[in-house]
PDB file of C-alpha atoms in Angstrom:
ATOM      1  CA  HIS A   1     -20.019 -50.624 -88.780  1.00 91.00           C
ATOM      2  CA  LEU A   2     -21.175 -47.957 -86.451  1.00 94.00           C
ATOM      3  CA  GLN A   3     -22.909 -45.176 -87.160  1.00 97.00           C
ATOM      4  CA  LEU A   4     -24.037 -42.514 -84.581  1.00 98.00           C
ATOM      5  CA  GLN A   5     -26.978 -40.076 -85.613  1.00 98.00           C
ATOM      6  CA  GLU A   6     -27.921 -36.820 -83.757  1.00 98.00           C
ATOM      7  CA  SER A   7     -31.692 -36.176 -83.700  1.00 97.00           C
ATOM      8  CA  GLY A   8     -33.917 -33.272 -82.379  1.00 95.00           C
ATOM      9  CA  PRO A   9     -34.931 -29.580 -83.269  1.00 95.00           C
ATOM     10  CA  GLY A  10     -32.785 -27.077 -85.290  1.00 95.00           C
ATOM     11  CA  LEU A  11     -34.536 -24.048 -83.375  1.00 97.00           C
ATOM     12  CA  VAL A  12     -34.966 -23.079 -79.595  1.00 98.00           C
ATOM     13  CA  LYS A  13     -36.241 -19.941 -78.184  1.00 98.00           C
ATOM     14  CA  PRO A  14     -33.878 -18.312 -75.745  1.00 97.00           C
ATOM     15  CA  SER A  15     -34.296 -19.250 -72.050  1.00 97.00           C
ATOM     16  CA  GLU A  16     -35.777 -22.879 -73.167  1.00 97.00           C
ATOM     17  CA  THR A  17     -34.364 -26.445 -73.415  1.00 98.00           C
ATOM     18  CA  LEU A  18     -32.200 -27.591 -76.098  1.00 98.00           C
ATOM     19  CA  THR A  19     -32.742 -31.590 -76.053  1.00 98.00           C
ATOM     20  CA  LEU A  20     -30.952 -33.476 -78.617  1.00 98.00           C
ATOM     21  CA  THR A  21     -30.799 -37.468 -78.791  1.00 98.00           C
ATOM     22  CA  CYS A  22     -27.931 -39.402 -80.112  1.00 98.00           C
ATOM     23  CA  ILE A  23     -28.976 -43.177 -81.542  1.00 98.00           C
ATOM     24  CA  VAL A  24     -26.104 -45.596 -81.960  1.00 97.00           C
ATOM     25  CA  SER A  25     -26.440 -48.757 -84.033  1.00 96.00           C
ATOM     26  CA  GLY A  26     -23.513 -51.069 -84.755  1.00 93.00           C
ATOM     27  CA  ASP A  27     -22.312 -51.033 -81.368  1.00 90.00           C
ATOM     28  CA  SER A  28     -23.759 -51.482 -78.017  1.00 92.00           C
ATOM     29  CA  ILE A  29     -23.691 -48.766 -75.740  1.00 94.00           C
ATOM     30  CA  THR A  30     -23.439 -50.816 -72.522  1.00 92.00           C
ATOM     31  CA  SER A  31     -19.974 -52.288 -74.139  1.00 81.00           C
ATOM     32  CA  GLY A  32     -17.755 -51.532 -71.342  1.00 76.00           C
ATOM     33  CA  ASP A  33     -14.983 -49.793 -73.408  1.00 88.00           C
ATOM     34  CA  TYR A  34     -16.124 -46.616 -74.000  1.00 93.00           C
ATOM     35  CA  TYR A  35     -17.781 -43.326 -73.113  1.00 94.00           C
ATOM     36  CA  TRP A  36     -20.091 -41.377 -75.243  1.00 96.00           C
ATOM     37  CA  GLY A  37     -20.030 -38.028 -75.432  1.00 97.00           C
ATOM     38  CA  TRP A  38     -21.380 -34.686 -76.574  1.00 98.00           C
ATOM     39  CA  LEU A  39     -19.400 -31.514 -77.906  1.00 98.00           C
ATOM     40  CA  ARG A  40     -20.351 -28.954 -80.038  1.00 98.00           C
ATOM     41  CA  GLN A  41     -19.031 -26.277 -82.315  1.00 98.00           C
ATOM     42  CA  PRO A  42     -20.111 -22.827 -82.472  1.00 98.00           C
ATOM     43  CA  PRO A  43     -20.150 -21.130 -86.037  1.00 97.00           C
ATOM     44  CA  GLY A  44     -16.821 -20.282 -87.547  1.00 96.00           C
ATOM     45  CA  LYS A  45     -15.257 -21.327 -83.929  1.00 98.00           C
ATOM     46  CA  GLY A  46     -13.167 -24.313 -82.917  1.00 98.00           C
ATOM     47  CA  LEU A  47     -14.545 -27.067 -81.258  1.00 98.00           C
ATOM     48  CA  GLU A  48     -15.859 -27.473 -77.391  1.00 98.00           C
ATOM     49  CA  TRP A  49     -15.998 -30.873 -75.237  1.00 97.00           C
ATOM     50  CA  ILE A  50     -19.704 -30.559 -73.603  1.00 98.00           C
ATOM     51  CA  GLY A  51     -19.616 -33.786 -71.652  1.00 96.00           C
ATOM     52  CA  SER A  52     -19.494 -37.598 -71.425  1.00 96.00           C
ATOM     53  CA  ILE A  53     -21.670 -40.541 -70.380  1.00 95.00           C
ATOM     54  CA  PHE A  54     -20.717 -44.300 -69.261  1.00 93.00           C
ATOM     55  CA  TYR A  55     -23.591 -46.529 -69.764  1.00 91.00           C
ATOM     56  CA  THR A  56     -23.796 -47.225 -66.205  1.00 90.00           C
ATOM     57  CA  GLY A  57     -24.929 -43.308 -65.766  1.00 90.00           C
ATOM     58  CA  ASN A  58     -21.257 -41.767 -64.341  1.00 92.00           C
ATOM     59  CA  THR A  59     -20.941 -38.460 -66.105  1.00 94.00           C
ATOM     60  CA  PHE A  60     -18.316 -35.589 -66.765  1.00 94.00           C
ATOM     61  CA  TYR A  61     -19.352 -32.304 -67.639  1.00 95.00           C
ATOM     62  CA  THR A  62     -17.530 -28.994 -68.805  1.00 96.00           C
ATOM     63  CA  THR A  63     -16.969 -26.695 -65.836  1.00 94.00           C
ATOM     64  CA  SER A  64     -18.575 -23.985 -68.118  1.00 93.00           C
ATOM     65  CA  LEU A  65     -21.764 -25.360 -68.960  1.00 92.00           C
ATOM     66  CA  LYS A  66     -22.402 -27.213 -65.303  1.00 76.00           C
ATOM     67  CA  GLY A  67     -25.347 -26.803 -63.608  1.00 88.00           C
ATOM     68  CA  ARG A  68     -27.256 -26.298 -67.294  1.00 97.00           C
ATOM     69  CA  VAL A  69     -26.427 -29.581 -68.779  1.00 97.00           C
ATOM     70  CA  THR A  70     -27.466 -33.167 -68.579  1.00 97.00           C
ATOM     71  CA  ILE A  71     -26.703 -35.911 -70.226  1.00 97.00           C
ATOM     72  CA  SER A  72     -28.443 -39.423 -69.938  1.00 97.00           C
ATOM     73  CA  VAL A  73     -28.183 -43.108 -71.450  1.00 96.00           C
ATOM     74  CA  ASP A  74     -31.371 -45.336 -72.416  1.00 96.00           C
ATOM     75  CA  THR A  75     -29.810 -48.498 -72.832  1.00 94.00           C
ATOM     76  CA  SER A  76     -32.681 -50.211 -73.978  1.00 95.00           C
ATOM     77  CA  LYS A  77     -32.918 -48.011 -76.934  1.00 96.00           C
ATOM     78  CA  ASN A  78     -29.266 -47.901 -77.297  1.00 96.00           C
ATOM     79  CA  GLN A  79     -28.940 -44.274 -77.250  1.00 97.00           C
ATOM     80  CA  PHE A  80     -27.998 -41.228 -74.972  1.00 98.00           C
ATOM     81  CA  SER A  81     -29.128 -37.580 -74.843  1.00 98.00           C
ATOM     82  CA  LEU A  82     -28.061 -34.285 -73.929  1.00 98.00           C
ATOM     83  CA  ASN A  83     -30.436 -31.263 -72.172  1.00 98.00           C
ATOM     84  CA  LEU A  84     -29.122 -28.036 -72.167  1.00 98.00           C
ATOM     85  CA  ASN A  85     -31.369 -25.363 -70.635  1.00 97.00           C
ATOM     86  CA  SER A  86     -31.554 -21.468 -70.294  1.00 96.00           C
ATOM     87  CA  VAL A  87     -30.435 -21.414 -73.732  1.00 97.00           C
ATOM     88  CA  THR A  88     -29.236 -18.319 -75.328  1.00 97.00           C
ATOM     89  CA  ALA A  89     -27.879 -16.968 -78.731  1.00 97.00           C
ATOM     90  CA  ALA A  90     -24.192 -18.064 -77.568  1.00 97.00           C
ATOM     91  CA  ASP A  91     -25.613 -22.004 -77.717  1.00 98.00           C
ATOM     92  CA  THR A  92     -26.073 -21.699 -81.145  1.00 98.00           C
ATOM     93  CA  ALA A  93     -23.645 -24.229 -82.502  1.00 98.00           C
ATOM     94  CA  VAL A  94     -23.476 -27.555 -84.729  1.00 98.00           C
ATOM     95  CA  TYR A  95     -23.941 -30.487 -82.209  1.00 98.00           C
ATOM     96  CA  TYR A  96     -21.978 -33.670 -82.433  1.00 98.00           C
ATOM     97  CA  CYS A  97     -22.592 -36.844 -80.543  1.00 98.00           C
ATOM     98  CA  ALA A  98     -19.259 -38.991 -80.233  1.00 98.00           C
ATOM     99  CA  ARG A  99     -17.834 -42.128 -78.930  1.00 97.00           C
ATOM    100  CA  GLN A 100     -14.930 -41.990 -76.929  1.00 96.00           C
ATOM    101  CA  PRO A 101     -12.713 -45.150 -75.924  1.00 94.00           C
ATOM    102  CA  GLY A 102     -12.031 -45.135 -72.110  1.00 86.00           C
ATOM    103  CA  ASP A 103     -12.840 -47.081 -68.734  1.00 76.00           C
ATOM    104  CA  TYR A 104     -15.237 -46.011 -66.038  1.00 70.00           C
ATOM    105  CA  GLY A 105     -12.568 -43.811 -64.403  1.00 78.00           C
ATOM    106  CA  SER A 106     -11.533 -41.372 -67.647  1.00 83.00           C
ATOM    107  CA  ALA A 107     -12.672 -40.906 -71.224  1.00 87.00           C
ATOM    108  CA  SER A 108      -9.795 -40.399 -74.135  1.00 91.00           C
ATOM    109  CA  HIS A 109     -10.339 -39.010 -77.544  1.00 96.00           C
ATOM    110  CA  CYS A 110     -13.519 -39.153 -80.099  1.00 97.00           C
ATOM    111  CA  ASP A 111     -12.829 -42.126 -82.468  1.00 96.00           C
ATOM    112  CA  HIS A 112     -16.046 -41.883 -84.460  1.00 97.00           C
ATOM    113  CA  TRP A 113     -18.540 -38.895 -84.516  1.00 98.00           C
ATOM    114  CA  GLY A 114     -22.433 -38.170 -85.735  1.00 98.00           C
ATOM    115  CA  GLN A 115     -22.767 -36.028 -88.552  1.00 98.00           C
ATOM    116  CA  GLY A 116     -23.391 -32.610 -86.573  1.00 98.00           C
ATOM    117  CA  THR A 117     -26.850 -31.171 -86.306  1.00 98.00           C
ATOM    118  CA  LEU A 118     -26.890 -27.455 -86.266  1.00 98.00           C
ATOM    119  CA  VAL A 119     -29.427 -25.784 -83.533  1.00 98.00           C
ATOM    120  CA  THR A 120     -29.906 -22.423 -83.602  1.00 98.00           C
ATOM    121  CA  VAL A 121     -30.975 -20.135 -80.429  1.00 98.00           C
ATOM    122  CA  SER A 122     -33.831 -17.628 -81.634  1.00 97.00           C
ATOM    123  CA  SER A 123     -36.863 -16.275 -81.029  1.00 95.00           C
TER     124      SER A 123
ATOM    125  CA  SER B   1      -7.641 -25.372 -66.617  1.00 90.00           C
ATOM    126  CA  TYR B   2      -5.634 -26.981 -68.732  1.00 95.00           C
ATOM    127  CA  VAL B   3      -4.616 -25.131 -72.254  1.00 97.00           C
ATOM    128  CA  LEU B   4      -3.521 -26.362 -75.888  1.00 98.00           C
ATOM    129  CA  THR B   5      -2.014 -23.602 -77.944  1.00 98.00           C
ATOM    130  CA  GLN B   6      -2.329 -24.088 -81.585  1.00 98.00           C
ATOM    131  CA  PRO B   7      -0.754 -21.620 -84.479  1.00 98.00           C
ATOM    132  CA  PRO B   8      -3.823 -20.396 -86.109  1.00 98.00           C
ATOM    133  CA  SER B   9      -2.216 -20.998 -89.695  1.00 98.00           C
ATOM    134  CA  VAL B  10       0.237 -23.198 -91.432  1.00 98.00           C
ATOM    135  CA  SER B  11       0.776 -23.170 -94.925  1.00 98.00           C
ATOM    136  CA  VAL B  12       2.997 -25.715 -97.331  1.00 98.00           C
ATOM    137  CA  ALA B  13       3.192 -26.358-100.723  1.00 98.00           C
ATOM    138  CA  PRO B  14       2.059 -29.944-102.639  1.00 97.00           C
ATOM    139  CA  GLY B  15       4.566 -32.598-101.751  1.00 97.00           C
ATOM    140  CA  GLN B  16       6.378 -30.676 -99.013  1.00 98.00           C
ATOM    141  CA  THR B  17       6.358 -31.406 -95.297  1.00 98.00           C
ATOM    142  CA  ALA B  18       3.587 -29.860 -92.872  1.00 98.00           C
ATOM    143  CA  LYS B  19       4.113 -29.493 -88.960  1.00 98.00           C
ATOM    144  CA  ILE B  20       1.427 -28.349 -86.856  1.00 98.00           C
ATOM    145  CA  THR B  21       2.595 -27.911 -83.497  1.00 98.00           C
ATOM    146  CA  CYS B  22       0.124 -28.292 -79.856  1.00 98.00           C
ATOM    147  CA  GLY B  23       1.739 -26.654 -76.928  1.00 98.00           C
ATOM    148  CA  GLY B  24       0.616 -27.203 -73.213  1.00 98.00           C
ATOM    149  CA  ASP B  25       2.410 -27.692 -69.955  1.00 97.00           C
ATOM    150  CA  ASN B  26       4.152 -30.547 -69.627  1.00 97.00           C
ATOM    151  CA  ILE B  27       2.123 -32.140 -72.457  1.00 97.00           C
ATOM    152  CA  GLY B  28       4.481 -34.818 -72.977  1.00 97.00           C
ATOM    153  CA  SER B  29       3.072 -36.630 -70.091  1.00 95.00           C
ATOM    154  CA  LYS B  30      -0.308 -36.731 -71.668  1.00 95.00           C
ATOM    155  CA  SER B  31      -1.911 -38.685 -74.667  1.00 95.00           C
ATOM    156  CA  VAL B  32      -2.600 -36.282 -77.298  1.00 97.00           C
ATOM    157  CA  HIS B  33      -5.037 -36.791 -80.169  1.00 98.00           C
ATOM    158  CA  TRP B  34      -5.366 -35.259 -83.671  1.00 98.00           C
ATOM    159  CA  TYR B  35      -8.543 -34.562 -85.710  1.00 98.00           C
ATOM    160  CA  GLN B  36      -9.277 -32.965 -89.407  1.00 98.00           C
ATOM    161  CA  GLN B  37     -11.884 -31.243 -90.270  1.00 98.00           C
ATOM    162  CA  LYS B  38     -12.927 -30.272 -93.667  1.00 98.00           C
ATOM    163  CA  PRO B  39     -15.707 -27.844 -94.127  1.00 97.00           C
ATOM    164  CA  GLY B  40     -19.034 -28.511 -93.472  1.00 96.00           C
ATOM    165  CA  GLN B  41     -18.067 -32.337 -92.604  1.00 98.00           C
ATOM    166  CA  ALA B  42     -17.121 -33.773 -88.774  1.00 98.00           C
ATOM    167  CA  PRO B  43     -13.845 -34.002 -87.438  1.00 98.00           C
ATOM    168  CA  VAL B  44     -12.187 -37.368 -88.299  1.00 98.00           C
ATOM    169  CA  LEU B  45      -9.453 -38.877 -86.023  1.00 98.00           C
ATOM    170  CA  VAL B  46      -6.264 -39.427 -87.748  1.00 98.00           C
ATOM    171  CA  VAL B  47      -3.832 -39.544 -84.981  1.00 98.00           C
ATOM    172  CA  TYR B  48      -4.581 -41.294 -81.437  1.00 97.00           C
ATOM    173  CA  ASP B  49      -2.331 -41.900 -78.483  1.00 96.00           C
ATOM    174  CA  ASP B  50       0.569 -38.970 -79.714  1.00 97.00           C
ATOM    175  CA  ARG B  51       1.245 -41.351 -82.778  1.00 97.00           C
ATOM    176  CA  ASP B  52      -1.256 -44.507 -83.614  1.00 97.00           C
ATOM    177  CA  ARG B  53      -3.385 -44.152 -86.549  1.00 98.00           C
ATOM    178  CA  PRO B  54      -6.532 -45.214 -86.965  1.00 97.00           C
ATOM    179  CA  SER B  55      -7.064 -47.648 -89.937  1.00 96.00           C
ATOM    180  CA  GLY B  56      -7.664 -46.119 -92.793  1.00 96.00           C
ATOM    181  CA  ILE B  57      -5.349 -43.136 -92.339  1.00 98.00           C
ATOM    182  CA  PRO B  58      -2.661 -42.630 -94.663  1.00 97.00           C
ATOM    183  CA  GLU B  59       1.185 -43.415 -93.279  1.00 97.00           C
ATOM    184  CA  ARG B  60       1.924 -39.392 -94.178  1.00 98.00           C
ATOM    185  CA  PHE B  61       0.089 -38.764 -91.108  1.00 98.00           C
ATOM    186  CA  SER B  62       2.110 -39.073 -88.055  1.00 98.00           C
ATOM    187  CA  GLY B  63       2.415 -37.813 -84.452  1.00 98.00           C
ATOM    188  CA  SER B  64       5.006 -36.798 -81.517  1.00 98.00           C
ATOM    189  CA  ASN B  65       4.720 -35.609 -78.337  1.00 98.00           C
ATOM    190  CA  SER B  66       7.503 -34.803 -75.806  1.00 98.00           C
ATOM    191  CA  GLY B  67       8.151 -31.867 -73.214  1.00 97.00           C
ATOM    192  CA  ASN B  68       5.883 -28.883 -73.507  1.00 98.00           C
ATOM    193  CA  THR B  69       4.785 -29.970 -77.541  1.00 98.00           C
ATOM    194  CA  ALA B  70       2.746 -32.323 -79.502  1.00 98.00           C
ATOM    195  CA  THR B  71       3.353 -32.208 -83.106  1.00 98.00           C
ATOM    196  CA  LEU B  72       1.537 -33.406 -86.326  1.00 98.00           C
ATOM    197  CA  THR B  73       3.563 -34.269 -89.262  1.00 98.00           C
ATOM    198  CA  ILE B  74       2.205 -34.413 -92.739  1.00 98.00           C
ATOM    199  CA  SER B  75       4.343 -35.673 -95.208  1.00 98.00           C
ATOM    200  CA  ARG B  76       3.936 -35.387 -99.189  1.00 98.00           C
ATOM    201  CA  VAL B  77       1.020 -33.019 -98.358  1.00 98.00           C
ATOM    202  CA  GLU B  78      -1.614 -33.569-101.101  1.00 97.00           C
ATOM    203  CA  ALA B  79      -4.497 -30.863-101.723  1.00 97.00           C
ATOM    204  CA  GLY B  80      -6.948 -32.608 -99.949  1.00 97.00           C
ATOM    205  CA  ASP B  81      -5.070 -32.560 -96.792  1.00 98.00           C
ATOM    206  CA  GLU B  82      -6.605 -28.758 -96.639  1.00 98.00           C
ATOM    207  CA  ALA B  83      -8.174 -28.600 -93.471  1.00 98.00           C
ATOM    208  CA  ASP B  84      -8.693 -27.400 -90.008  1.00 98.00           C
ATOM    209  CA  TYR B  85      -6.416 -29.504 -87.616  1.00 98.00           C
ATOM    210  CA  TYR B  86      -7.295 -29.726 -83.694  1.00 98.00           C
ATOM    211  CA  CYS B  87      -5.092 -31.020 -81.033  1.00 98.00           C
ATOM    212  CA  GLN B  88      -6.939 -33.003 -77.800  1.00 98.00           C
ATOM    213  CA  VAL B  89      -6.158 -34.134 -74.778  1.00 97.00           C
ATOM    214  CA  TRP B  90      -8.058 -35.552 -71.751  1.00 95.00           C
ATOM    215  CA  GLU B  91      -7.217 -33.876 -68.571  1.00 93.00           C
ATOM    216  CA  SER B  92      -7.504 -36.409 -65.784  1.00 90.00           C
ATOM    217  CA  SER B  93      -7.162 -33.575 -62.773  1.00 90.00           C
ATOM    218  CA  SER B  94     -10.221 -32.097 -64.109  1.00 90.00           C
ATOM    219  CA  ASP B  95     -11.712 -35.221 -65.972  1.00 91.00           C
ATOM    220  CA  HIS B  96     -12.364 -32.879 -68.961  1.00 94.00           C
ATOM    221  CA  GLN B  97     -11.576 -33.193 -72.448  1.00 96.00           C
ATOM    222  CA  VAL B  98      -9.585 -30.036 -73.658  1.00 97.00           C
ATOM    223  CA  PHE B  99      -9.286 -29.089 -77.542  1.00 98.00           C
ATOM    224  CA  GLY B 100      -6.656 -26.588 -79.039  1.00 98.00           C
ATOM    225  CA  GLY B 101      -8.044 -23.727 -81.037  1.00 98.00           C
ATOM    226  CA  GLY B 102      -7.431 -25.376 -84.034  1.00 98.00           C
ATOM    227  CA  THR B 103      -4.973 -24.810 -87.053  1.00 98.00           C
ATOM    228  CA  LYS B 104      -6.077 -24.139 -90.518  1.00 98.00           C
ATOM    229  CA  LEU B 105      -3.798 -25.691 -93.231  1.00 98.00           C
ATOM    230  CA  THR B 106      -3.392 -24.209 -96.504  1.00 98.00           C
ATOM    231  CA  VAL B 107      -1.686 -26.229 -99.253  1.00 97.00           C
ATOM    232  CA  LEU B 108      -0.534 -23.372-101.636  1.00 95.00           C
TER     233      LEU B 108
END
């Protein structure tokens, strides 16, 4: 039974770095059939894709956050992480991790999601 | 960048059929996926690859995709179907996952 669990601080100060980890259980992150992604949802707004990573390290990032975002994978711990630097209040959102069917060249949809974690950017 | 357009809201009486549209340039050439999100919960995939259903999703949920419009159809709507629904594609020219703005389904 696949489970994804986000972990990290719920409060980050402006200009600092937001770091979240997604712990995957019930499936190997090195499966060649999936990307692993981060998404977010500001309060009262829609879903926004942040980026995705393949276990080999191949990554895709949204253009709107490029330069501030890094996604990495730790295959030994079966987890992947999000770093978003220079945060502002506009980065306040519920952050989700998700599994995305795909191959090395592209991801597709999100077939399993974590429960989400609210991150507030405030001093 | 590729844009997906959804109506902000759709209302339907219980037992009737709800149709939620997702517009995009030549969206019929892409695979469209649909999510249901209830308040305070993570999204749930209800249709993928235009018309396939994950295990556990009722047959009342179906999808179609042609031309410039994809449609999620919910038959015999129940009160428990009240939620926000999002369409999504993978835009291969930019390697981006793109979401529509979401549609709030209200069951009258």
